[in-house]
Tab-separated table of C-alpha atoms and ligand atoms in Angstrom:
chain	number	residue	atom	x	y	z
A	532	MET	CA	0.504	-0.187	-0.191
A	533	ALA	CA	1.129	3.480	-0.688
A	534	HIS	CA	1.706	6.082	1.752
A	535	LEU	CA	-0.572	8.963	1.904
A	536	ALA	CA	0.532	11.038	-1.097
A	537	GLY	CA	-0.512	15.009	0.050
A	538	THR	CA	-2.362	17.069	-3.049
A	539	ASP	CA	-0.985	18.124	-5.752
A	540	ARG	CA	0.704	21.871	-5.280
A	541	SER	CA	-0.629	22.718	-8.318
A	542	GLN	CA	-3.969	22.045	-7.944
A	543	LEU	CA	-6.419	25.902	-7.812
A	544	LEU	CA	-8.323	26.299	-5.025
A	545	LEU	CA	-5.599	24.216	-3.022
A	546	LEU	CA	-6.344	26.666	0.174
A	547	PRO	CA	-9.410	28.361	1.719
A	548	GLU	CA	-11.061	31.673	0.245
A	549	ALA	CA	-10.143	33.170	3.679
A	550	VAL	CA	-7.218	33.238	5.526
A	551	ASP	CA	-9.765	33.764	8.790
A	552	ASP	CA	-10.936	29.981	7.640
A	553	TYR	CA	-7.006	28.673	9.290
A	554	VAL	CA	-7.894	30.001	12.986
A	555	GLY	CA	-9.862	28.578	15.111
A	556	GLN	CA	-12.696	30.340	16.926
A	557	ASP	CA	-9.986	28.789	19.835
A	558	ASN	CA	-6.484	30.005	18.450
A	559	PRO	CA	-4.802	32.833	21.376
A	560	VAL	CA	-4.036	35.120	18.490
A	561	ARG	CA	-8.132	35.483	18.448
A	562	PHE	CA	-7.706	36.645	22.201
A	563	ILE	CA	-4.420	38.743	21.216
A	564	GLU	CA	-6.287	41.030	18.994
A	565	ALA	CA	-9.077	40.950	21.383
A	566	PHE	CA	-7.011	42.172	23.862
A	567	VAL	CA	-4.495	44.201	22.427
A	568	ASP	CA	-7.715	46.902	20.249
A	569	GLY	CA	-9.425	47.078	24.011
A	570	LEU	CA	-6.005	48.658	25.335
A	571	ASP	CA	-6.326	52.386	25.255
A	572	LEU	CA	-2.186	52.722	23.923
A	573	GLY	CA	-1.618	56.045	24.203
A	574	THR	CA	-2.212	56.297	27.845
A	575	ALA	CA	-0.302	53.433	28.050
A	576	GLY	CA	2.143	55.552	26.515
A	577	PHE	CA	2.566	53.925	23.545
A	578	VAL	CA	4.641	56.718	20.437
A	579	ARG	CA	3.026	57.038	17.952
A	580	VAL	CA	-0.222	56.691	18.553
A	581	GLN	CA	-1.914	59.120	16.280
A	582	PRO	CA	-0.868	58.636	13.053
A	583	LYS	CA	1.121	61.568	11.584
A	584	ALA	CA	-0.694	64.206	9.390
A	585	THR	CA	1.741	63.924	6.915
A	586	GLY	CA	4.937	61.894	5.146
A	587	ARG	CA	4.935	57.682	4.250
A	588	PRO	CA	2.096	56.388	6.933
A	589	GLY	CA	3.659	53.882	9.444
A	590	TYR	CA	3.041	50.660	11.190
A	591	ASP	CA	-0.068	51.432	14.103
A	592	PRO	CA	1.796	50.672	17.458
A	593	ALA	CA	-1.359	47.648	18.167
A	594	ASP	CA	-0.048	45.448	15.243
A	595	LEU	CA	3.308	45.735	16.520
A	596	LEU	CA	2.611	44.891	20.305
A	597	LYS	CA	0.214	42.240	18.903
A	598	LEU	CA	3.200	40.878	16.945
A	599	TYR	CA	5.315	40.499	20.629
A	600	ILE	CA	2.824	39.127	22.145
A	601	TYR	CA	2.778	36.912	19.909
A	602	GLY	CA	6.083	35.660	19.962
A	603	TYR	CA	7.039	35.874	23.129
A	604	LEU	CA	4.307	33.342	23.077
A	605	ASN	CA	5.593	31.184	20.383
A	606	ARG	CA	9.145	31.398	21.698
A	607	VAL	CA	10.038	33.870	19.293
A	608	ARG	CA	11.158	37.177	20.258
A	609	SER	CA	14.434	37.789	17.983
A	610	SER	CA	13.130	41.204	15.417
A	611	ARG	CA	14.521	39.116	12.248
A	612	ARG	CA	12.804	35.940	13.469
A	613	LEU	CA	9.478	38.191	13.813
A	614	GLU	CA	9.880	39.590	10.600
A	615	ALA	CA	10.466	36.430	9.015
A	616	GLU	CA	7.257	34.861	10.523
A	617	THR	CA	5.875	37.166	9.025
A	618	HIS	CA	6.584	36.194	5.984
A	619	ARG	CA	5.618	32.290	6.360
A	620	ASN	CA	3.168	31.988	9.323
A	621	ILE	CA	-0.185	31.889	8.952
A	622	GLU	CA	-1.668	33.050	12.843
A	623	VAL	CA	0.624	36.127	12.528
A	624	ILE	CA	-0.298	36.439	8.825
A	625	TRP	CA	-4.242	36.592	10.301
A	626	LEU	CA	-3.206	38.374	12.675
A	627	LEU	CA	-1.219	41.684	11.386
A	628	ARG	CA	-3.569	41.625	8.140
A	629	HIS	CA	-0.079	40.471	5.521
A	630	LEU	CA	0.829	43.472	7.260
A	631	LYS	CA	5.008	42.671	7.134
A	632	PRO	CA	7.081	44.854	9.000
A	633	ASP	CA	10.923	44.511	8.528
A	634	PHE	CA	13.377	43.768	11.228
A	635	LYS	CA	14.810	46.980	12.288
A	636	THR	CA	10.895	48.561	12.327
A	637	VAL	CA	10.325	45.999	14.958
A	638	ALA	CA	13.435	46.472	17.020
A	639	ASP	CA	12.476	49.828	17.466
A	640	PHE	CA	9.283	49.475	18.606
A	641	ARG	CA	10.530	47.639	21.466
A	642	ARG	CA	13.380	49.965	21.979
A	643	ASP	CA	10.837	52.685	21.623
A	644	ASN	CA	8.172	51.725	24.038
A	645	ARG	CA	9.987	49.362	26.917
A	646	ALA	CA	8.199	51.619	29.416
A	647	ALA	CA	4.934	50.611	27.623
A	648	PHE	CA	5.294	47.337	28.369
A	649	LYS	CA	4.772	46.999	31.652
A	650	THR	CA	1.210	49.090	31.518
A	651	VAL	CA	0.134	46.616	29.001
A	652	PHE	CA	1.351	43.462	32.276
A	653	ARG	CA	-0.708	45.383	34.897
A	654	GLU	CA	-3.954	45.513	32.062
A	655	PHE	CA	-4.006	42.445	32.241
A	656	VAL	CA	-3.713	41.317	35.796
A	657	VAL	CA	-6.716	43.645	36.096
A	658	LEU	CA	-8.128	41.221	33.691
A	659	CYS	CA	-7.458	38.067	35.421
A	660	ARG	CA	-8.673	40.312	37.987
A	661	GLN	CA	-12.437	40.640	36.966
A	662	LEU	CA	-11.655	36.951	35.746
A	663	ASP	CA	-11.013	36.130	39.018
A	664	LEU	CA	-8.004	34.301	38.534
A	665	PHE	CA	-6.010	35.615	42.044
A	666	GLY	CA	-6.526	34.716	45.679
A	667	ARG	CA	-5.332	37.934	46.669
A	668	GLU	CA	-4.527	36.773	49.996
A	669	LEU	CA	-1.236	34.307	49.605
A	670	VAL	CA	1.838	35.807	47.294
A	671	ALA	CA	5.260	33.565	46.641
A	672	VAL	CA	7.563	36.376	46.803
A	673	ASP	CA	11.379	35.371	45.224
A	674	GLY	CA	14.031	35.916	42.702
A	675	THR	CA	15.842	34.351	39.834
A	676	ARG	CA	19.295	35.535	37.567
A	677	ILE	CA	18.811	35.960	34.022
A	678	LYS	CA	21.427	36.079	32.457
A	679	ALA	CA	22.030	39.424	30.781
A	680	VAL	CA	24.327	40.105	27.270
A	681	ASN	CA	27.753	40.507	28.691
A	682	ASN	CA	30.001	37.173	28.780
A	683	LYS	CA	32.006	36.509	32.104
A	684	ASN	CA	34.751	37.442	30.970
A	685	ARG	CA	34.017	41.011	30.636
A	686	ASN	CA	32.397	41.653	34.082
A	687	PHE	CA	35.225	42.918	36.426
A	688	THR	CA	34.935	42.897	40.311
A	689	HIS	CA	37.854	44.720	42.664
A	690	THR	CA	39.035	41.775	43.437
A	691	SER	CA	39.446	40.096	40.233
A	692	LEU	CA	40.922	42.957	39.261
A	693	THR	CA	43.362	43.816	41.968
A	694	ARG	CA	44.815	40.083	41.631
A	695	PHE	CA	45.177	40.504	38.031
A	696	ILE	CA	47.164	43.208	38.294
A	697	GLN	CA	48.950	41.705	40.840
A	698	GLU	CA	49.436	37.990	38.830
A	699	ALA	CA	50.574	40.195	36.281
A	700	ASP	CA	53.452	41.787	37.701
A	701	GLU	CA	54.536	38.927	38.644
A	702	LYS	CA	54.390	37.661	35.751
A	703	LEU	CA	56.221	40.672	33.954
A	704	ALA	CA	58.646	41.228	36.708
A	705	GLY	CA	60.419	37.682	36.192
A	706	TYR	CA	59.743	37.533	32.138
A	707	MET	CA	61.589	41.113	32.399
A	708	LYS	CA	64.971	38.948	34.210
A	709	ARG	CA	64.616	36.488	32.236
A	710	LEU	CA	65.206	39.177	29.352
A	711	ASP	CA	67.871	40.450	31.082
A	712	GLU	CA	69.375	37.663	31.707
A	713	GLY	CA	68.787	36.528	27.727
A	714	ASP	CA	67.878	33.290	29.203
A	715	ALA	CA	65.269	32.861	26.778
A	716	ASP	CA	64.855	29.399	26.359
A	717	ASP	CA	61.412	28.290	26.123
A	718	ASP	CA	60.973	30.818	23.153
A	719	HIS	CA	63.247	28.365	21.520
A	720	THR	CA	62.104	26.798	18.117
A	721	PRO	CA	63.834	24.056	16.647
A	722	GLY	CA	66.933	25.871	14.359
A	723	GLY	CA	66.307	29.239	16.351
A	724	GLY	CA	68.859	31.593	17.975
A	725	SER	CA	68.312	32.959	21.189
A	726	GLY	CA	67.201	36.591	19.514
A	727	ARG	CA	64.228	34.993	18.089
A	728	GLY	CA	64.144	34.057	22.180
A	729	ASN	CA	64.255	37.335	23.136
A	730	GLY	CA	62.018	38.995	20.653
A	731	LYS	CA	58.329	36.657	21.141
A	732	LEU	CA	59.537	37.092	24.872
A	733	ALA	CA	58.774	40.834	24.647
A	734	GLU	CA	55.867	40.349	22.732
A	735	LYS	CA	54.472	38.696	25.627
A	736	ILE	CA	55.584	41.451	28.077
A	737	ALA	CA	54.140	44.103	25.401
A	738	ALA	CA	50.617	41.420	25.963
A	739	ILE	CA	50.813	41.247	29.131
A	740	GLN	CA	51.809	44.980	30.031
A	741	GLY	CA	48.242	45.712	27.132
A	742	LYS	CA	46.383	43.868	29.545
A	743	ARG	CA	47.850	45.317	33.191
A	744	ASP	CA	47.475	48.440	31.614
A	745	ARG	CA	43.563	47.932	30.933
A	746	GLN	CA	42.244	46.310	33.754
A	747	LYS	CA	44.395	49.133	35.767
A	748	ALA	CA	42.784	51.699	34.028
A	749	LEU	CA	39.256	50.088	35.070
A	750	LEU	CA	39.983	49.768	38.388
A	751	GLY	CA	40.717	53.231	38.095
A	752	ALA	CA	36.851	54.109	36.841
A	753	MET	CA	35.743	52.276	40.023
A	754	GLU	CA	37.165	53.393	42.367
A	755	ARG	CA	36.271	56.921	41.395
A	756	THR	CA	32.805	56.164	40.230
A	757	GLY	CA	32.745	53.490	43.755
A	758	ALA	CA	30.969	51.265	41.375
A	759	GLU	CA	31.394	47.392	43.063
A	760	GLN	CA	31.284	46.018	39.438
A	761	ILE	CA	32.323	46.811	36.076
A	762	SER	CA	30.627	44.551	32.925
A	763	LEU	CA	31.638	46.082	29.459
A	764	THR	CA	28.931	45.057	27.511
A	765	ASP	CA	25.879	45.012	29.317
A	766	PRO	CA	27.328	48.524	31.852
A	767	ASP	CA	24.132	47.184	33.834
A	768	ALA	CA	24.482	43.977	34.493
A	769	ARG	CA	25.942	41.860	37.238
A	770	ALA	CA	27.824	38.953	38.570
A	771	MET	CA	25.875	37.572	41.002
A	772	ALA	CA	25.474	34.152	42.577
A	773	ARG	CA	22.096	31.455	41.774
A	774	MET	CA	22.854	28.530	43.811
A	775	THR	CA	26.344	27.479	43.216
A	776	LYS	CA	26.441	29.277	40.009
A	777	VAL	CA	27.658	32.690	39.111
A	778	GLY	CA	26.496	34.645	35.684
A	779	VAL	CA	26.372	37.998	34.859
A	780	GLY	CA	22.768	39.257	34.715
A	781	TYR	CA	19.887	40.622	36.383
A	782	ASN	CA	17.466	40.217	38.971
A	783	ILE	CA	14.005	39.056	38.658
A	784	GLN	CA	11.858	39.598	41.242
A	785	LEU	CA	8.087	37.804	41.339
A	786	ALA	CA	5.385	37.824	43.456
A	787	VAL	CA	3.359	34.737	41.936
A	788	ASP	CA	-0.210	35.020	43.455
A	789	VAL	CA	-0.429	31.163	44.871
A	790	LYS	CA	-3.932	30.724	44.000
A	791	HIS	CA	-3.763	29.859	40.189
A	792	LYS	CA	0.553	30.816	39.604
A	793	LEU	CA	-0.237	33.778	37.739
A	794	ILE	CA	2.441	36.826	38.070
A	795	ALA	CA	0.972	39.656	40.722
A	796	GLU	CA	4.257	41.669	39.694
A	797	GLN	CA	7.364	41.211	38.371
A	798	ALA	CA	9.696	43.463	38.252
A	799	VAL	CA	14.298	43.758	37.393
A	800	SER	CA	17.099	45.032	38.875
A	801	ASN	CA	20.694	44.668	38.852
A	802	GLN	CA	21.205	44.137	42.604
A	803	VAL	CA	23.767	40.935	43.312
A	804	LEU	CA	21.454	39.782	46.576
A	805	ASP	CA	17.511	39.502	47.195
A	806	LEU	CA	18.694	40.839	50.705
A	807	GLY	CA	16.020	43.792	51.541
A	808	LEU	CA	13.445	43.269	48.277
A	809	LEU	CA	10.644	41.529	50.313
A	810	ALA	CA	8.499	44.867	51.176
A	811	GLU	CA	9.059	46.371	47.244
A	812	THR	CA	8.080	43.302	45.456
A	813	ALA	CA	5.266	42.848	48.199
A	814	THR	CA	4.042	46.479	48.743
A	815	ALA	CA	3.659	46.385	44.599
A	816	ALA	CA	1.690	42.762	44.658
A	817	MET	CA	-0.787	44.750	47.101
A	818	GLU	CA	-1.308	47.544	44.551
A	819	ALA	CA	-1.803	45.576	41.647
A	820	LEU	CA	-3.829	43.284	43.831
A	821	GLY	CA	-6.062	46.118	44.341
A	822	VAL	CA	-5.883	44.736	47.870
A	823	ASP	CA	-4.687	46.784	51.625
A	824	ARG	CA	-3.311	43.406	53.470
A	825	ILE	CA	-1.897	40.394	51.964
A	826	GLU	CA	0.504	37.599	52.986
A	827	ALA	CA	4.104	37.636	51.707
A	828	VAL	CA	6.076	34.134	51.840
A	829	ALA	CA	9.820	33.973	50.485
A	830	ASP	CA	12.560	31.907	51.785
A	831	ARG	CA	15.362	32.354	53.891
A	832	GLY	CA	17.308	35.376	51.139
A	833	TYR	CA	14.603	38.113	52.178
A	834	PHE	CA	15.503	37.596	55.654
A	835	LYS	CA	16.499	40.907	56.931
A	836	ILE	CA	14.451	42.530	60.433
A	837	GLU	CA	14.348	45.664	58.697
A	838	ASP	CA	12.611	44.489	55.517
A	839	ILE	CA	10.486	41.904	57.015
A	840	GLU	CA	9.489	45.057	60.079
A	841	ALA	CA	8.554	47.786	56.898
A	842	CYS	CA	5.576	44.239	55.483
A	843	GLU	CA	4.438	44.797	58.975
A	844	LYS	CA	4.103	48.521	58.453
A	845	ALA	CA	2.627	48.170	55.103
A	846	GLY	CA	-0.376	45.570	55.734
A	847	ILE	CA	1.923	42.481	54.537
A	848	THR	CA	2.221	39.794	56.738
A	849	ALA	CA	5.685	37.764	55.879
A	850	TYR	CA	6.980	34.383	56.243
A	851	VAL	CA	10.483	34.116	55.981
A	852	PRO	CA	12.638	31.483	57.776
A	853	LYS	CA	15.082	32.246	60.066
A	854	PRO	CA	18.304	31.242	58.211
A	855	ILE	CA	20.538	29.460	60.609
A	856	ARG	CA	24.075	31.055	60.117
A	857	GLY	CA	26.431	32.970	62.349
A	858	PRO	CA	29.979	32.743	63.701
A	859	ALA	CA	28.708	30.201	65.982
A	860	VAL	CA	27.356	27.806	63.806
A	861	ARG	CA	30.358	27.996	61.620
A	862	ASP	CA	32.579	26.967	64.560
A	863	GLY	CA	30.091	24.193	65.395
A	864	PHE	CA	28.458	25.770	68.593
A	865	PHE	CA	25.271	25.813	69.757
A	866	SER	CA	23.142	28.037	67.211
A	867	LYS	CA	21.117	31.242	68.854
A	868	GLU	CA	17.513	29.216	68.549
A	869	VAL	CA	18.573	27.131	71.326
A	870	PHE	CA	18.092	29.523	73.773
A	871	ARG	CA	15.044	30.826	75.115
A	872	TYR	CA	14.407	35.186	74.811
A	873	GLU	CA	11.270	35.950	77.694
A	874	PRO	CA	10.697	38.915	77.091
A	875	ASP	CA	8.580	39.193	80.430
A	876	ARG	CA	12.786	39.788	82.426
A	877	ASP	CA	14.737	40.595	79.030
A	878	VAL	CA	17.132	37.249	79.567
A	879	PHE	CA	17.910	34.838	77.528
A	880	VAL	CA	18.022	31.244	78.896
A	881	CYS	CA	21.076	28.838	77.819
A	882	PRO	CA	20.483	25.250	77.227
A	883	ALA	CA	21.939	24.587	80.324
A	884	GLY	CA	19.611	27.026	82.017
A	885	ALA	CA	21.530	29.945	83.367
A	886	VAL	CA	20.243	32.824	82.813
A	887	LEU	CA	22.137	35.181	80.437
A	888	SER	CA	21.401	39.200	81.336
A	889	PRO	CA	21.171	42.585	78.812
A	890	ARG	CA	25.616	43.684	79.380
A	891	HIS	CA	26.497	45.649	76.125
A	892	PHE	CA	24.105	47.410	73.987
A	893	GLY	CA	25.725	48.680	70.704
A	894	LYS	CA	24.819	48.882	67.456
A	895	SER	CA	23.923	46.855	64.247
A	896	ARG	CA	23.637	49.081	60.819
A	897	ASP	CA	20.538	51.107	61.931
A	898	ASN	CA	19.801	49.048	64.525
A	899	VAL	CA	20.428	49.001	68.651
A	900	LYS	CA	21.837	45.670	69.990
A	901	VAL	CA	21.900	44.290	73.190
A	902	ASP	CA	24.540	41.652	74.188
A	903	TYR	CA	23.105	39.462	76.655
A	904	THR	CA	25.742	37.456	79.066
A	905	ASN	CA	26.674	35.494	81.920
A	906	ARG	CA	30.365	34.785	82.409
A	907	ALA	CA	30.188	33.383	86.222
A	908	ALA	CA	27.916	30.627	84.455
A	909	CYS	CA	30.065	29.529	80.660
A	910	LYS	CA	32.978	29.406	83.563
A	911	ALA	CA	31.419	26.079	85.678
A	912	CYS	CA	29.612	24.751	82.989
A	913	GLU	CA	29.743	21.352	81.600
A	914	LEU	CA	28.422	22.521	78.024
A	915	LYS	CA	31.148	25.057	77.452
A	916	SER	CA	32.493	21.941	74.701
A	917	ARG	CA	29.351	22.927	72.711
A	918	CYS	CA	28.937	26.869	73.345
A	919	THR	CA	31.992	28.434	73.429
A	920	ARG	CA	35.873	29.366	73.832
A	921	THR	CA	34.998	31.497	76.126
A	922	PHE	CA	32.403	33.110	77.648
A	923	ARG	CA	28.769	33.285	75.131
A	924	ARG	CA	27.159	36.119	74.410
A	925	VAL	CA	23.495	36.160	72.822
A	926	SER	CA	22.231	39.333	70.807
A	927	ARG	CA	19.547	40.362	70.268
A	928	LEU	CA	18.094	43.761	68.128
A	929	GLU	CA	15.691	46.034	69.746
A	930	ASN	CA	13.505	45.252	67.549
A	931	GLU	CA	13.922	41.648	67.201
A	932	ALA	CA	9.523	41.243	68.619
A	933	VAL	CA	8.531	41.847	65.094
A	934	LEU	CA	10.980	38.199	64.187
A	935	ASP	CA	9.821	36.768	67.381
A	936	ARG	CA	6.088	37.369	65.332
A	937	MET	CA	7.196	35.494	62.587
A	938	ALA	CA	8.394	32.491	63.891
A	939	ALA	CA	5.768	32.220	65.829
A	940	ARG	CA	2.832	32.448	62.923
A	941	LEU	CA	5.887	30.111	60.624
A	942	ALA	CA	5.669	27.236	63.550
A	943	LEU	CA	1.642	27.524	63.254
A	944	ARG	CA	1.650	26.955	58.943
A	945	PRO	CA	4.834	25.241	58.544
A	946	GLY	CA	3.304	23.915	54.969
A	947	VAL	CA	3.230	28.007	53.742
A	948	LEU	CA	6.766	27.032	53.430
A	949	ASP	CA	5.441	24.398	50.433
A	950	GLU	CA	3.384	26.218	49.465
A	951	ARG	CA	6.293	29.345	48.341
A	952	ARG	CA	8.348	26.627	46.461
A	953	ASN	CA	5.197	24.970	44.605
A	954	SER	CA	3.650	29.098	43.374
A	955	VAL	CA	6.825	30.776	42.340
A	956	GLU	CA	9.091	27.825	40.840
A	957	HIS	CA	6.579	27.400	38.505
A	958	PRO	CA	7.128	30.702	36.582
A	959	PHE	CA	10.686	30.535	36.831
A	960	GLY	CA	10.199	27.032	35.432
A	961	THR	CA	8.471	27.906	32.469
A	962	ILE	CA	9.816	30.854	31.521
A	963	LYS	CA	13.207	29.432	31.257
A	964	GLN	CA	12.329	25.474	30.086
A	965	TRP	CA	9.500	25.837	28.179
A	966	MET	CA	9.713	29.649	26.726
A	967	GLY	CA	12.833	29.104	26.745
A	968	GLN	CA	13.781	32.712	27.720
A	969	GLY	CA	16.937	32.356	30.132
A	970	ALA	CA	18.609	35.206	28.236
A	971	PHE	CA	18.130	38.856	27.413
A	972	LEU	CA	17.974	39.662	23.972
A	973	MET	CA	18.792	43.457	24.451
A	974	ARG	CA	21.439	45.633	26.582
A	975	ARG	CA	20.821	47.885	29.635
A	976	LEU	CA	18.064	47.677	32.505
A	977	GLU	CA	15.707	50.014	30.953
A	978	ASN	CA	15.317	47.119	28.069
A	979	VAL	CA	15.690	44.105	29.814
A	980	CYS	CA	12.850	45.456	32.048
A	981	GLY	CA	10.598	46.050	29.033
A	982	GLU	CA	11.987	42.786	27.555
A	983	PHE	CA	10.195	40.813	31.020
A	984	SER	CA	7.455	42.751	30.627
A	985	LEU	CA	6.645	40.861	28.110
A	986	THR	CA	8.271	37.758	29.410
A	987	ALA	CA	5.940	37.921	31.883
A	988	LEU	CA	3.119	39.039	30.347
A	989	ALA	CA	2.928	35.849	27.873
A	990	TYR	CA	3.335	33.295	31.217
A	991	ASN	CA	-0.267	35.148	32.316
A	992	ILE	CA	-1.522	35.059	29.169
A	993	ARG	CA	-0.631	30.881	28.077
A	994	ARG	CA	-1.993	29.981	31.685
A	995	ALA	CA	-5.173	32.593	31.906
A	996	ILE	CA	-5.873	30.573	28.214
A	997	THR	CA	-4.952	27.008	29.848
A	998	LEU	CA	-7.627	28.114	32.876
A	999	VAL	CA	-10.820	29.841	30.955
A	1000	GLY	CA	-10.556	29.505	27.544
A	1001	VAL	CA	-9.417	31.394	24.755
A	1002	PRO	CA	-13.333	31.868	24.144
A	1003	GLY	CA	-14.210	32.973	27.996
A	1004	MET	CA	-10.961	35.200	27.926
A	1005	ILE	CA	-12.245	36.810	24.380
A	1006	ALA	CA	-15.582	37.650	25.892
A	1007	ALA	CA	-14.101	39.360	29.337
A	1008	VAL	CA	-12.203	42.065	26.618
A	1009	ARG	CA	-15.233	42.309	24.614
A	1010	PRO	CA	-18.144	41.742	26.885
B	574	LIG	S1	28.573	27.947	78.049
B	574	LIG	FE1	27.565	29.832	79.652
B	574	LIG	S2	26.007	30.022	77.778
B	574	LIG	FE2	26.991	28.163	77.137
B	574	LIG	S3	25.321	26.603	77.671
B	574	LIG	FE3	27.135	26.823	78.975
B	574	LIG	S4	26.745	28.480	80.812
B	574	LIG	FE4	25.379	28.259	78.663
């Protein structure tokens, strides 16, 4: 039996007569069209919304926005590839009504409207609120690194530059000595003379010297500006560690509503650590979700007393587990957690049952820090080898009650940490693996902010369509 042969390409009327026939009623492009048509692009901050009175007509920003949303939903982000899709992809041909903007027009649109994409993302959050897709009770906050257009070799810290200059100086001193002594045997090639060897050595010296001078200039620039890092390709990108790997990128902060794992708020920064970003991210999520109070859960990387306190003041009930760290833990001694604080008496009771009283008042950043000790008890203590070398000092910040309250909440609701993991890892995994958006295409912070707004919007659209379906989403924007 023969294989299926298909239809003769030269047959007339092989295709349906209308492009519309190719795009089913449940095709996401129909929702993209309805959603963008319902936006007020002028208010959102898009440029060239009003066509010019004279000159060659330009493209409607609505059409280019539709193209970008389609592209980010379908793993096509580069302007050249988007241009190609306008020629060959029947869904894009339908969406753009046969318009075929060239890649430069497409790229310029993304650059010129980078700030407006965040407004579009927020408009979609409002739509999801109308569809009751947000629980608006608990958000999981987390950060991840997305690679920047900057190789690790083109990022420098004060330490790496100082080390390089020091090593270069040592190498140069060695080479100079060899040159002086005429000892260039290592550079001899068979049949070559020592003069040729000296020539090669001189080339090496010049190369190292040149590189050293460039690094020295970078170090000088860092010291002048007070910058902690310099990235040569994308000056805003920073080397940051995630898990065990260090890479150059941007820090993406998400607040994910745990009901359906939709992104309520997103932000991009070049802050190396998540520390200190909880209140800011959760407050923005609260505004986006239109609530006065919310619960926010985050991992240990967000444990910072000032931030937890700011959360309380803003109406955010924070759940952040305390990291087990500090010099005592590092030395294998009892951690602070085994010392019981008694607020009524303002003392700590240690594992041996001794009472540690406040002895010394100092400062830790902007907080008053109190040290609790009991030297006499430590002297005669049988547990001393597990606790301290001399006498144990347990510190407590003046405003540490805020952490006690959070610890009590967490003890009553340990499952909230699993909710965090299950919620926030879904968008990160989807964005990086399924959507293939583990690296930015553009340089500079404001550009990647715009890029990530499109990414987060695409994630939310896909998720909402899964939950509601395309006809339901269209009905919501075209009631
Ligand atoms: S060394 Fe001091 S603080 Fe530590 S358990 Fe003994 S008495 Fe308590």
